[in-house]
C-alpha positions as MATLAB code, in Angstrom:
seq = 'XXXXXXXXXXXXXXXXXXXXXXXXXXXXXXXXXXXXXXXXXXXXXXXXXXXXXXXXXXXXXXXXXXXXXXXXXXXXXXXXXXXXXXXXX';
ca = [
     113.918   82.637  128.267;
     115.272   84.787  125.475;
     114.832   88.010  127.447;
     116.635   86.541  130.441;
     119.408   85.045  128.313;
     119.968   88.260  126.398;
     120.379   90.251  129.601;
     123.880   91.706  129.187;
     124.247   92.277  132.922;
     124.845   88.524  133.299;
     128.487   87.572  133.022;
     129.463   84.481  131.011;
     129.415   82.200  134.050;
     125.875   83.227  134.889;
     124.851   82.915  131.239;
     126.279   79.392  130.970;
     124.596   78.384  134.208;
     121.306   79.708  132.832;
     121.798   77.674  129.634;
     122.656   74.552  131.637;
     119.619   74.900  133.901;
     117.390   75.548  130.907;
     118.649   72.394  129.189;
     118.170   70.419  132.387;
     114.575   71.619  132.592;
     113.971   70.482  129.009;
     115.460   67.088  129.914;
     113.107   66.804  132.891;
     110.102   67.714  130.736;
     111.087   65.089  128.148;
     111.403   62.483  130.899;
     107.925   63.445  132.109;
     106.529   63.009  128.586;
     108.298   59.655  128.240;
     106.863   58.541  131.593;
     103.344   59.460  130.513;
     103.868   57.647  127.212;
     105.085   54.522  129.005;
     102.191   54.641  131.475;
      99.670   54.908  128.641;
     101.306   51.996  126.809;
     101.276   49.871  129.972;
      97.605   50.713  130.575;
      96.644   49.665  127.050;
      98.523   46.384  127.407;
      96.925   45.717  130.803;
      93.489   46.146  129.222;
      94.453   43.622  126.561;
      94.595   46.186  123.762;
      97.342   46.192  121.190;
      99.312   49.341  122.021;
     100.750   49.404  118.493;
      97.326   49.159  116.829;
      96.618   52.874  117.076;
      99.357   55.405  116.641;
      97.113   58.392  117.396;
      97.829   58.361  121.122;
     101.555   57.845  120.531;
     101.735   60.720  118.065;
     100.356   63.076  120.710;
     103.337   62.377  122.960;
     105.832   62.448  120.102;
     104.448   65.731  118.792;
     104.700   67.328  122.225;
     108.297   66.161  122.620;
     109.228   67.344  119.113;
     107.702   70.784  119.733;
     109.574   71.079  123.012;
     112.889   70.197  121.369;
     112.258   72.521  118.446;
     111.562   75.464  120.743;
     114.649   74.617  122.794;
     116.889   74.542  119.720;
     115.530   77.831  118.400;
     115.806   79.639  121.737;
     119.316   78.423  122.417;
     120.343   79.199  118.856;
     119.337   82.821  119.399;
     121.150   82.909  122.733;
     124.317   81.314  121.341;
     124.390   83.800  118.467;
     123.892   86.732  120.850;
     126.593   85.656  123.329;
     129.369   84.014  121.261;
     132.033   85.296  123.648;
     130.620   83.006  126.341;
     130.773   79.911  124.147;
     134.257   80.291  122.702;
     136.222   79.371  125.800;
];
């Protein structure tokens, strides 16, 4: 993503569209993670298990989501710093 975003042949409109689409993809991935988390919780409850009894399974989903957000923030921080003229309008 950084190589594409740093491509100076893209004008600001194209750059901002790239940033928007990238953020939308992150949103979709987070929704997918949330859906998997909810499905796992529902399955545990259906089996009569206390979903809150073990946090190990929940931490897997939370860790994945946190890593995804961290990478997103770092990548877009680099892009914003490299293309400030596109973000000042």
